[in-house]
């Protein structure tokens, strides 16, 4: 797997108007702690490495860190456990309903984009929708409406409807990604947290083509 570096990944996202907020990569504990205090607790720590594919299963993610003491203990644990890494990500603890978005280059059809509800819905129910790239906004809207759990994104039981406009914009922007970046094989956003105000990409990964 050719994992694009954290710095190059954020640069590419910025180029394509894809925002990654409240997220930084660090090697030194004090620098990481300073950033955590800047963005505010609670925060998440996670390893960024091409050797760690499934962060949760490999205990490479620690969530809901509430203060400096918990932060230092968690950072030390990850730093000592995972020696082969680019660094440790410090990220704001996001809230909202959970989704996944994936972009992959198919040898027959070219770039294909996938969207689905996250957590149990994608793992157990396989509630996902696919489209060929690029998308227009109406395609993104239809894609979301195809999901069995689409009702969860709308207002129900006192919960407000998520910002569907921003979600559609993200899908449209991402759908152009592989058409313009020829050396990229796939992009994964898992999970994304969305609420009525904003959308936050909590975990992201760009894989380059083997011959790059």
PDB file of N, CA and C in Angstrom, residues 76-176:
ATOM      1  N   UNK A  76       1.971   8.898  25.071  1.00  0.00           N
ATOM      2  CA  UNK A  76       3.109   8.030  25.385  1.00  0.00           C
ATOM      3  C   UNK A  76       2.814   6.588  25.001  1.00  0.00           C
ATOM      4  N   UNK A  77       1.609   6.116  25.296  1.00  0.00           N
ATOM      5  CA  UNK A  77       1.218   4.746  24.951  1.00  0.00           C
ATOM      6  C   UNK A  77       1.330   4.504  23.445  1.00  0.00           C
ATOM      7  N   UNK A  78       0.737   5.400  22.639  1.00  0.00           N
ATOM      8  CA  UNK A  78       0.769   5.223  21.192  1.00  0.00           C
ATOM      9  C   UNK A  78       2.185   5.358  20.638  1.00  0.00           C
ATOM     10  N   UNK A  79       2.921   6.309  21.156  1.00  0.00           N
ATOM     11  CA  UNK A  79       4.274   6.563  20.675  1.00  0.00           C
ATOM     12  C   UNK A  79       5.188   5.361  20.916  1.00  0.00           C
ATOM     13  N   UNK A  80       5.017   4.698  22.038  1.00  0.00           N
ATOM     14  CA  UNK A  80       5.857   3.551  22.366  1.00  0.00           C
ATOM     15  C   UNK A  80       5.397   2.271  21.670  1.00  0.00           C
ATOM     16  N   UNK A  81       4.092   2.146  21.461  1.00  0.00           N
ATOM     17  CA  UNK A  81       3.561   0.931  20.838  1.00  0.00           C
ATOM     18  C   UNK A  81       3.825   0.886  19.338  1.00  0.00           C
ATOM     19  N   UNK A  82       3.727   2.044  18.671  1.00  0.00           N
ATOM     20  CA  UNK A  82       3.868   2.090  17.217  1.00  0.00           C
ATOM     21  C   UNK A  82       5.133   2.868  16.853  1.00  0.00           C
ATOM     22  N   UNK A  83       6.207   2.159  16.617  1.00  0.00           N
ATOM     23  CA  UNK A  83       7.490   2.809  16.325  1.00  0.00           C
ATOM     24  C   UNK A  83       7.569   3.276  14.870  1.00  0.00           C
ATOM     25  N   UNK A  84       6.970   2.479  13.966  1.00  0.00           N
ATOM     26  CA  UNK A  84       7.060   2.770  12.531  1.00  0.00           C
ATOM     27  C   UNK A  84       5.849   3.599  12.117  1.00  0.00           C
ATOM     28  N   UNK A  85       5.989   4.908  12.186  1.00  0.00           N
ATOM     29  CA  UNK A  85       4.859   5.797  11.900  1.00  0.00           C
ATOM     30  C   UNK A  85       5.363   7.135  11.381  1.00  0.00           C
ATOM     31  N   UNK A  86       4.478   7.846  10.681  1.00  0.00           N
ATOM     32  CA  UNK A  86       4.810   9.206  10.260  1.00  0.00           C
ATOM     33  C   UNK A  86       4.626  10.170  11.427  1.00  0.00           C
ATOM     34  N   UNK A  87       3.681   9.846  12.285  1.00  0.00           N
ATOM     35  CA  UNK A  87       3.431  10.691  13.440  1.00  0.00           C
ATOM     36  C   UNK A  87       2.125  10.316  14.107  1.00  0.00           C
ATOM     37  N   UNK A  88       1.728  11.121  15.077  1.00  0.00           N
ATOM     38  CA  UNK A  88       0.473  10.910  15.801  1.00  0.00           C
ATOM     39  C   UNK A  88      -0.457  12.090  15.511  1.00  0.00           C
ATOM     40  N   UNK A  89      -1.647  11.763  15.065  1.00  0.00           N
ATOM     41  CA  UNK A  89      -2.654  12.788  14.762  1.00  0.00           C
ATOM     42  C   UNK A  89      -3.353  13.225  16.042  1.00  0.00           C
ATOM     43  N   UNK A  90      -3.467  14.520  16.214  1.00  0.00           N
ATOM     44  CA  UNK A  90      -4.295  15.113  17.268  1.00  0.00           C
ATOM     45  C   UNK A  90      -5.514  15.721  16.582  1.00  0.00           C
ATOM     46  N   UNK A  91      -6.694  15.360  17.055  1.00  0.00           N
ATOM     47  CA  UNK A  91      -7.914  15.799  16.380  1.00  0.00           C
ATOM     48  C   UNK A  91      -9.012  16.124  17.372  1.00  0.00           C
ATOM     49  N   UNK A  92      -9.775  17.128  17.046  1.00  0.00           N
ATOM     50  CA  UNK A  92     -10.951  17.466  17.842  1.00  0.00           C
ATOM     51  C   UNK A  92     -11.908  16.283  17.864  1.00  0.00           C
ATOM     52  N   UNK A  93     -12.544  16.032  18.997  1.00  0.00           N
ATOM     53  CA  UNK A  93     -13.548  14.971  19.101  1.00  0.00           C
ATOM     54  C   UNK A  93     -14.831  15.479  18.456  1.00  0.00           C
ATOM     55  N   UNK A  94     -15.145  14.934  17.270  1.00  0.00           N
ATOM     56  CA  UNK A  94     -16.301  15.404  16.518  1.00  0.00           C
ATOM     57  C   UNK A  94     -17.579  14.698  16.965  1.00  0.00           C
ATOM     58  N   UNK A  95     -18.694  15.389  16.755  1.00  0.00           N
ATOM     59  CA  UNK A  95     -20.003  14.820  17.057  1.00  0.00           C
ATOM     60  C   UNK A  95     -20.895  14.909  15.829  1.00  0.00           C
ATOM     61  N   UNK A  96     -21.863  13.993  15.762  1.00  0.00           N
ATOM     62  CA  UNK A  96     -22.809  14.017  14.659  1.00  0.00           C
ATOM     63  C   UNK A  96     -23.155  12.615  14.205  1.00  0.00           C
ATOM     64  N   UNK A  97     -23.925  12.543  13.139  1.00  0.00           N
ATOM     65  CA  UNK A  97     -24.256  11.245  12.568  1.00  0.00           C
ATOM     66  C   UNK A  97     -23.124  10.802  11.645  1.00  0.00           C
ATOM     67  N   UNK A  98     -22.919   9.498  11.619  1.00  0.00           N
ATOM     68  CA  UNK A  98     -21.696   8.949  11.040  1.00  0.00           C
ATOM     69  C   UNK A  98     -21.921   8.429   9.615  1.00  0.00           C
ATOM     70  N   UNK A  99     -20.968   8.771   8.729  1.00  0.00           N
ATOM     71  CA  UNK A  99     -21.017   8.294   7.348  1.00  0.00           C
ATOM     72  C   UNK A  99     -19.647   7.840   6.894  1.00  0.00           C
ATOM     73  N   UNK A 100     -19.646   7.141   5.752  1.00  0.00           N
ATOM     74  CA  UNK A 100     -18.392   6.792   5.074  1.00  0.00           C
ATOM     75  C   UNK A 100     -18.514   7.203   3.612  1.00  0.00           C
ATOM     76  N   UNK A 101     -17.392   7.637   3.049  1.00  0.00           N
ATOM     77  CA  UNK A 101     -17.317   7.933   1.621  1.00  0.00           C
ATOM     78  C   UNK A 101     -16.031   7.326   1.088  1.00  0.00           C
ATOM     79  N   UNK A 102     -16.128   6.661  -0.039  1.00  0.00           N
ATOM     80  CA  UNK A 102     -14.946   6.066  -0.651  1.00  0.00           C
ATOM     81  C   UNK A 102     -14.877   6.381  -2.135  1.00  0.00           C
ATOM     82  N   UNK A 103     -13.672   6.493  -2.630  1.00  0.00           N
ATOM     83  CA  UNK A 103     -13.439   6.782  -4.041  1.00  0.00           C
ATOM     84  C   UNK A 103     -12.392   5.799  -4.527  1.00  0.00           C
ATOM     85  N   UNK A 104     -12.692   5.103  -5.629  1.00  0.00           N
ATOM     86  CA  UNK A 104     -11.782   4.068  -6.094  1.00  0.00           C
ATOM     87  C   UNK A 104     -11.709   4.075  -7.619  1.00  0.00           C
ATOM     88  N   UNK A 105     -10.534   3.718  -8.140  1.00  0.00           N
ATOM     89  CA  UNK A 105     -10.379   3.660  -9.603  1.00  0.00           C
ATOM     90  C   UNK A 105     -10.622   2.234 -10.065  1.00  0.00           C
ATOM     91  N   UNK A 106     -11.706   2.041 -10.821  1.00  0.00           N
ATOM     92  CA  UNK A 106     -12.060   0.737 -11.373  1.00  0.00           C
ATOM     93  C   UNK A 106     -11.486   0.611 -12.790  1.00  0.00           C
ATOM     94  N   UNK A 107     -10.850  -0.524 -13.081  1.00  0.00           N
ATOM     95  CA  UNK A 107     -10.183  -0.715 -14.373  1.00  0.00           C
ATOM     96  C   UNK A 107     -11.162  -0.667 -15.546  1.00  0.00           C
ATOM     97  N   UNK A 108     -12.403  -1.050 -15.288  1.00  0.00           N
ATOM     98  CA  UNK A 108     -13.406  -1.055 -16.354  1.00  0.00           C
ATOM     99  C   UNK A 108     -14.156   0.264 -16.462  1.00  0.00           C
ATOM    100  N   UNK A 109     -14.605   0.787 -15.315  1.00  0.00           N
ATOM    101  CA  UNK A 109     -15.486   1.950 -15.331  1.00  0.00           C
ATOM    102  C   UNK A 109     -14.786   3.270 -15.022  1.00  0.00           C
ATOM    103  N   UNK A 110     -13.558   3.212 -14.544  1.00  0.00           N
ATOM    104  CA  UNK A 110     -12.874   4.435 -14.149  1.00  0.00           C
ATOM    105  C   UNK A 110     -13.223   4.798 -12.718  1.00  0.00           C
ATOM    106  N   UNK A 111     -13.171   6.087 -12.356  1.00  0.00           N
ATOM    107  CA  UNK A 111     -13.442   6.500 -10.973  1.00  0.00           C
ATOM    108  C   UNK A 111     -14.884   6.214 -10.548  1.00  0.00           C
ATOM    109  N   UNK A 112     -15.024   5.566  -9.391  1.00  0.00           N
ATOM    110  CA  UNK A 112     -16.335   5.247  -8.823  1.00  0.00           C
ATOM    111  C   UNK A 112     -16.363   5.780  -7.393  1.00  0.00           C
ATOM    112  N   UNK A 113     -17.472   6.420  -7.022  1.00  0.00           N
ATOM    113  CA  UNK A 113     -17.604   6.959  -5.673  1.00  0.00           C
ATOM    114  C   UNK A 113     -18.692   6.209  -4.910  1.00  0.00           C
ATOM    115  N   UNK A 114     -18.462   6.001  -3.617  1.00  0.00           N
ATOM    116  CA  UNK A 114     -19.391   5.290  -2.751  1.00  0.00           C
ATOM    117  C   UNK A 114     -19.695   6.145  -1.538  1.00  0.00           C
ATOM    118  N   UNK A 115     -20.944   6.110  -1.097  1.00  0.00           N
ATOM    119  CA  UNK A 115     -21.335   6.781   0.137  1.00  0.00           C
ATOM    120  C   UNK A 115     -22.263   5.871   0.920  1.00  0.00           C
ATOM    121  N   UNK A 116     -22.143   5.914   2.227  1.00  0.00           N
ATOM    122  CA  UNK A 116     -23.017   5.080   3.049  1.00  0.00           C
ATOM    123  C   UNK A 116     -23.068   5.590   4.471  1.00  0.00           C
ATOM    124  N   UNK A 117     -24.040   5.108   5.223  1.00  0.00           N
ATOM    125  CA  UNK A 117     -24.104   5.427   6.637  1.00  0.00           C
ATOM    126  C   UNK A 117     -23.043   4.629   7.366  1.00  0.00           C
ATOM    127  N   UNK A 118     -22.422   5.239   8.366  1.00  0.00           N
ATOM    128  CA  UNK A 118     -21.286   4.618   9.032  1.00  0.00           C
ATOM    129  C   UNK A 118     -21.668   3.673  10.147  1.00  0.00           C
ATOM    130  N   UNK A 119     -20.638   3.170  10.829  1.00  0.00           N
ATOM    131  CA  UNK A 119     -20.847   2.287  11.965  1.00  0.00           C
ATOM    132  C   UNK A 119     -21.544   1.005  11.569  1.00  0.00           C
ATOM    133  N   UNK A 120     -22.553   0.629  12.336  1.00  0.00           N
ATOM    134  CA  UNK A 120     -23.280  -0.620  12.121  1.00  0.00           C
ATOM    135  C   UNK A 120     -23.926  -0.683  10.739  1.00  0.00           C
ATOM    136  N   UNK A 121     -24.302   0.467  10.193  1.00  0.00           N
ATOM    137  CA  UNK A 121     -25.044   0.478   8.940  1.00  0.00           C
ATOM    138  C   UNK A 121     -24.187   0.023   7.760  1.00  0.00           C
ATOM    139  N   UNK A 122     -22.914   0.403   7.753  1.00  0.00           N
ATOM    140  CA  UNK A 122     -22.054  -0.028   6.656  1.00  0.00           C
ATOM    141  C   UNK A 122     -21.461  -1.400   6.931  1.00  0.00           C
ATOM    142  N   UNK A 123     -21.200  -1.725   8.196  1.00  0.00           N
ATOM    143  CA  UNK A 123     -20.559  -2.994   8.541  1.00  0.00           C
ATOM    144  C   UNK A 123     -21.530  -4.167   8.522  1.00  0.00           C
ATOM    145  N   UNK A 124     -22.749  -3.949   9.000  1.00  0.00           N
ATOM    146  CA  UNK A 124     -23.715  -5.042   9.112  1.00  0.00           C
ATOM    147  C   UNK A 124     -24.755  -5.000   7.997  1.00  0.00           C
ATOM    148  N   UNK A 125     -25.312  -3.830   7.755  1.00  0.00           N
ATOM    149  CA  UNK A 125     -26.391  -3.704   6.781  1.00  0.00           C
ATOM    150  C   UNK A 125     -25.887  -3.422   5.362  1.00  0.00           C
ATOM    151  N   UNK A 126     -24.610  -3.051   5.239  1.00  0.00           N
ATOM    152  CA  UNK A 126     -24.027  -2.742   3.926  1.00  0.00           C
ATOM    153  C   UNK A 126     -24.875  -1.713   3.186  1.00  0.00           C
ATOM    154  N   UNK A 127     -25.251  -0.673   3.895  1.00  0.00           N
ATOM    155  CA  UNK A 127     -26.127   0.361   3.358  1.00  0.00           C
ATOM    156  C   UNK A 127     -25.295   1.415   2.637  1.00  0.00           C
ATOM    157  N   UNK A 128     -25.013   1.153   1.355  1.00  0.00           N
ATOM    158  CA  UNK A 128     -24.162   2.043   0.566  1.00  0.00           C
ATOM    159  C   UNK A 128     -24.775   2.286  -0.812  1.00  0.00           C
ATOM    160  N   UNK A 129     -24.300   3.360  -1.441  1.00  0.00           N
ATOM    161  CA  UNK A 129     -24.753   3.718  -2.780  1.00  0.00           C
ATOM    162  C   UNK A 129     -23.542   4.075  -3.630  1.00  0.00           C
ATOM    163  N   UNK A 130     -23.587   3.745  -4.925  1.00  0.00           N
ATOM    164  CA  UNK A 130     -22.450   3.965  -5.822  1.00  0.00           C
ATOM    165  C   UNK A 130     -22.862   4.831  -7.023  1.00  0.00           C
ATOM    166  N   UNK A 131     -21.886   5.587  -7.539  1.00  0.00           N
ATOM    167  CA  UNK A 131     -22.044   6.341  -8.777  1.00  0.00           C
ATOM    168  C   UNK A 131     -20.714   6.415  -9.521  1.00  0.00           C
ATOM    169  N   UNK A 132     -20.807   6.534 -10.853  1.00  0.00           N
ATOM    170  CA  UNK A 132     -19.623   6.832 -11.651  1.00  0.00           C
ATOM    171  C   UNK A 132     -19.316   8.319 -11.527  1.00  0.00           C
ATOM    172  N   UNK A 133     -18.046   8.658 -11.585  1.00  0.00           N
ATOM    173  CA  UNK A 133     -17.626  10.055 -11.478  1.00  0.00           C
ATOM    174  C   UNK A 133     -17.502  10.683 -12.863  1.00  0.00           C
ATOM    175  N   UNK A 134     -17.702  12.017 -12.949  1.00  0.00           N
ATOM    176  CA  UNK A 134     -17.980  12.966 -11.861  1.00  0.00           C
ATOM    177  C   UNK A 134     -19.469  13.055 -11.546  1.00  0.00           C
ATOM    178  N   UNK A 135     -19.778  13.676 -10.400  1.00  0.00           N
ATOM    179  CA  UNK A 135     -21.153  13.888  -9.991  1.00  0.00           C
ATOM    180  C   UNK A 135     -21.567  15.334 -10.188  1.00  0.00           C
ATOM    181  N   UNK A 136     -22.849  15.524 -10.456  1.00  0.00           N
ATOM    182  CA  UNK A 136     -23.464  16.826 -10.301  1.00  0.00           C
ATOM    183  C   UNK A 136     -24.223  16.793  -8.982  1.00  0.00           C
ATOM    184  N   UNK A 137     -24.649  17.954  -8.523  1.00  0.00           N
ATOM    185  CA  UNK A 137     -25.273  18.012  -7.197  1.00  0.00           C
ATOM    186  C   UNK A 137     -26.537  17.153  -7.130  1.00  0.00           C
ATOM    187  N   UNK A 138     -27.291  17.104  -8.207  1.00  0.00           N
ATOM    188  CA  UNK A 138     -28.507  16.284  -8.189  1.00  0.00           C
ATOM    189  C   UNK A 138     -28.167  14.790  -8.099  1.00  0.00           C
ATOM    190  N   UNK A 139     -26.999  14.399  -8.681  1.00  0.00           N
ATOM    191  CA  UNK A 139     -26.553  13.008  -8.570  1.00  0.00           C
ATOM    192  C   UNK A 139     -26.224  12.671  -7.114  1.00  0.00           C
ATOM    193  N   UNK A 140     -25.544  13.606  -6.456  1.00  0.00           N
ATOM    194  CA  UNK A 140     -25.197  13.404  -5.046  1.00  0.00           C
ATOM    195  C   UNK A 140     -26.457  13.297  -4.189  1.00  0.00           C
ATOM    196  N   UNK A 141     -27.447  14.121  -4.494  1.00  0.00           N
ATOM    197  CA  UNK A 141     -28.720  14.097  -3.754  1.00  0.00           C
ATOM    198  C   UNK A 141     -29.410  12.747  -3.927  1.00  0.00           C
ATOM    199  N   UNK A 142     -29.476  12.273  -5.173  1.00  0.00           N
ATOM    200  CA  UNK A 142     -30.109  10.981  -5.445  1.00  0.00           C
ATOM    201  C   UNK A 142     -29.345   9.837  -4.792  1.00  0.00           C
ATOM    202  N   UNK A 143     -28.038   9.956  -4.782  1.00  0.00           N
ATOM    203  CA  UNK A 143     -27.183   8.938  -4.189  1.00  0.00           C
ATOM    204  C   UNK A 143     -27.497   8.761  -2.703  1.00  0.00           C
ATOM    205  N   UNK A 144     -27.642   9.873  -2.008  1.00  0.00           N
ATOM    206  CA  UNK A 144     -27.964   9.829  -0.583  1.00  0.00           C
ATOM    207  C   UNK A 144     -29.381   9.312  -0.342  1.00  0.00           C
ATOM    208  N   UNK A 145     -30.302   9.725  -1.186  1.00  0.00           N
ATOM    209  CA  UNK A 145     -31.697   9.315  -1.021  1.00  0.00           C
ATOM    210  C   UNK A 145     -31.892   7.823  -1.256  1.00  0.00           C
ATOM    211  N   UNK A 146     -30.957   7.179  -1.958  1.00  0.00           N
ATOM    212  CA  UNK A 146     -31.029   5.734  -2.198  1.00  0.00           C
ATOM    213  C   UNK A 146     -30.722   4.909  -0.948  1.00  0.00           C
ATOM    214  N   UNK A 147     -30.051   5.510   0.017  1.00  0.00           N
ATOM    215  CA  UNK A 147     -29.659   4.777   1.214  1.00  0.00           C
ATOM    216  C   UNK A 147     -30.882   4.346   2.019  1.00  0.00           C
ATOM    217  N   UNK A 148     -30.862   3.104   2.486  1.00  0.00           N
ATOM    218  CA  UNK A 148     -31.987   2.595   3.280  1.00  0.00           C
ATOM    219  C   UNK A 148     -32.173   3.432   4.550  1.00  0.00           C
ATOM    220  N   UNK A 149     -31.059   3.903   5.089  1.00  0.00           N
ATOM    221  CA  UNK A 149     -31.112   4.683   6.325  1.00  0.00           C
ATOM    222  C   UNK A 149     -31.113   6.185   6.104  1.00  0.00           C
ATOM    223  N   UNK A 150     -31.505   6.629   4.927  1.00  0.00           N
ATOM    224  CA  UNK A 150     -31.508   8.066   4.622  1.00  0.00           C
ATOM    225  C   UNK A 150     -32.316   8.858   5.640  1.00  0.00           C
ATOM    226  N   UNK A 151     -33.364   8.225   6.184  1.00  0.00           N
ATOM    227  CA  UNK A 151     -34.216   8.894   7.168  1.00  0.00           C
ATOM    228  C   UNK A 151     -33.405   9.369   8.375  1.00  0.00           C
ATOM    229  N   UNK A 152     -32.306   8.674   8.668  1.00  0.00           N
ATOM    230  CA  UNK A 152     -31.471   9.026   9.820  1.00  0.00           C
ATOM    231  C   UNK A 152     -30.788  10.373   9.621  1.00  0.00           C
ATOM    232  N   UNK A 153     -30.580  10.757   8.367  1.00  0.00           N
ATOM    233  CA  UNK A 153     -29.948  12.043   8.072  1.00  0.00           C
ATOM    234  C   UNK A 153     -30.950  13.194   8.166  1.00  0.00           C
ATOM    235  N   UNK A 154     -32.217  12.865   8.166  1.00  0.00           N
ATOM    236  CA  UNK A 154     -33.258  13.882   8.261  1.00  0.00           C
ATOM    237  C   UNK A 154     -33.648  14.100   9.719  1.00  0.00           C
ATOM    238  N   UNK A 155     -34.567  15.010   9.940  1.00  0.00           N
ATOM    239  CA  UNK A 155     -35.004  15.290  11.315  1.00  0.00           C
ATOM    240  C   UNK A 155     -35.885  14.151  11.811  1.00  0.00           C
ATOM    241  N   UNK A 156     -35.587  13.661  13.013  1.00  0.00           N
ATOM    242  CA  UNK A 156     -36.409  12.630  13.616  1.00  0.00           C
ATOM    243  C   UNK A 156     -36.175  12.616  15.126  1.00  0.00           C
ATOM    244  N   UNK A 157     -37.231  12.361  15.880  1.00  0.00           N
ATOM    245  CA  UNK A 157     -37.192  12.265  17.337  1.00  0.00           C
ATOM    246  C   UNK A 157     -36.417  13.417  17.986  1.00  0.00           C
ATOM    247  N   UNK A 158     -36.657  14.606  17.524  1.00  0.00           N
ATOM    248  CA  UNK A 158     -36.020  15.779  18.108  1.00  0.00           C
ATOM    249  C   UNK A 158     -34.676  16.138  17.520  1.00  0.00           C
ATOM    250  N   UNK A 159     -34.104  15.262  16.700  1.00  0.00           N
ATOM    251  CA  UNK A 159     -32.825  15.556  16.048  1.00  0.00           C
ATOM    252  C   UNK A 159     -33.064  16.359  14.774  1.00  0.00           C
ATOM    253  N   UNK A 160     -32.219  17.355  14.549  1.00  0.00           N
ATOM    254  CA  UNK A 160     -32.376  18.191  13.376  1.00  0.00           C
ATOM    255  C   UNK A 160     -31.775  17.515  12.144  1.00  0.00           C
ATOM    256  N   UNK A 161     -32.270  17.883  10.978  1.00  0.00           N
ATOM    257  CA  UNK A 161     -31.712  17.364   9.727  1.00  0.00           C
ATOM    258  C   UNK A 161     -30.264  17.799   9.591  1.00  0.00           C
ATOM    259  N   UNK A 162     -29.411  16.902   9.122  1.00  0.00           N
ATOM    260  CA  UNK A 162     -28.006  17.248   8.933  1.00  0.00           C
ATOM    261  C   UNK A 162     -27.878  18.219   7.762  1.00  0.00           C
ATOM    262  N   UNK A 163     -26.703  18.815   7.630  1.00  0.00           N
ATOM    263  CA  UNK A 163     -26.467  19.767   6.543  1.00  0.00           C
ATOM    264  C   UNK A 163     -26.235  18.993   5.237  1.00  0.00           C
ATOM    265  N   UNK A 164     -27.342  18.637   4.604  1.00  0.00           N
ATOM    266  CA  UNK A 164     -27.277  17.840   3.376  1.00  0.00           C
ATOM    267  C   UNK A 164     -26.605  18.601   2.244  1.00  0.00           C
ATOM    268  N   UNK A 165     -26.713  19.926   2.266  1.00  0.00           N
ATOM    269  CA  UNK A 165     -26.089  20.725   1.217  1.00  0.00           C
ATOM    270  C   UNK A 165     -24.572  20.573   1.244  1.00  0.00           C
ATOM    271  N   UNK A 166     -23.981  20.631   2.441  1.00  0.00           N
ATOM    272  CA  UNK A 166     -22.529  20.473   2.557  1.00  0.00           C
ATOM    273  C   UNK A 166     -22.094  19.051   2.221  1.00  0.00           C
ATOM    274  N   UNK A 167     -22.923  18.079   2.565  1.00  0.00           N
ATOM    275  CA  UNK A 167     -22.606  16.688   2.246  1.00  0.00           C
ATOM    276  C   UNK A 167     -22.617  16.471   0.734  1.00  0.00           C
ATOM    277  N   UNK A 168     -23.586  17.046   0.063  1.00  0.00           N
ATOM    278  CA  UNK A 168     -23.644  16.936  -1.399  1.00  0.00           C
ATOM    279  C   UNK A 168     -22.452  17.633  -2.046  1.00  0.00           C
ATOM    280  N   UNK A 169     -22.064  18.789  -1.509  1.00  0.00           N
ATOM    281  CA  UNK A 169     -20.902  19.510  -2.040  1.00  0.00           C
ATOM    282  C   UNK A 169     -19.625  18.688  -1.885  1.00  0.00           C
ATOM    283  N   UNK A 170     -19.487  18.016  -0.751  1.00  0.00           N
ATOM    284  CA  UNK A 170     -18.315  17.166  -0.524  1.00  0.00           C
ATOM    285  C   UNK A 170     -18.269  16.036  -1.546  1.00  0.00           C
ATOM    286  N   UNK A 171     -19.397  15.404  -1.796  1.00  0.00           N
ATOM    287  CA  UNK A 171     -19.455  14.314  -2.772  1.00  0.00           C
ATOM    288  C   UNK A 171     -19.094  14.807  -4.170  1.00  0.00           C
ATOM    289  N   UNK A 172     -19.595  15.968  -4.548  1.00  0.00           N
ATOM    290  CA  UNK A 172     -19.300  16.532  -5.866  1.00  0.00           C
ATOM    291  C   UNK A 172     -17.812  16.861  -5.992  1.00  0.00           C
ATOM    292  N   UNK A 173     -17.245  17.520  -4.977  1.00  0.00           N
ATOM    293  CA  UNK A 173     -15.821  17.866  -5.012  1.00  0.00           C
ATOM    294  C   UNK A 173     -14.946  16.622  -5.089  1.00  0.00           C
ATOM    295  N   UNK A 174     -15.287  15.629  -4.289  1.00  0.00           N
ATOM    296  CA  UNK A 174     -14.487  14.409  -4.266  1.00  0.00           C
ATOM    297  C   UNK A 174     -14.624  13.620  -5.559  1.00  0.00           C
ATOM    298  N   UNK A 175     -15.775  13.700  -6.199  1.00  0.00           N
ATOM    299  CA  UNK A 175     -15.995  12.927  -7.429  1.00  0.00           C
ATOM    300  C   UNK A 175     -15.080  13.369  -8.570  1.00  0.00           C
ATOM    301  N   UNK A 176     -14.547  14.585  -8.480  1.00  0.00           N
ATOM    302  CA  UNK A 176     -13.627  15.083  -9.504  1.00  0.00           C
ATOM    303  C   UNK A 176     -12.167  14.742  -9.207  1.00  0.00           C
TER     304      UNK A 176
END
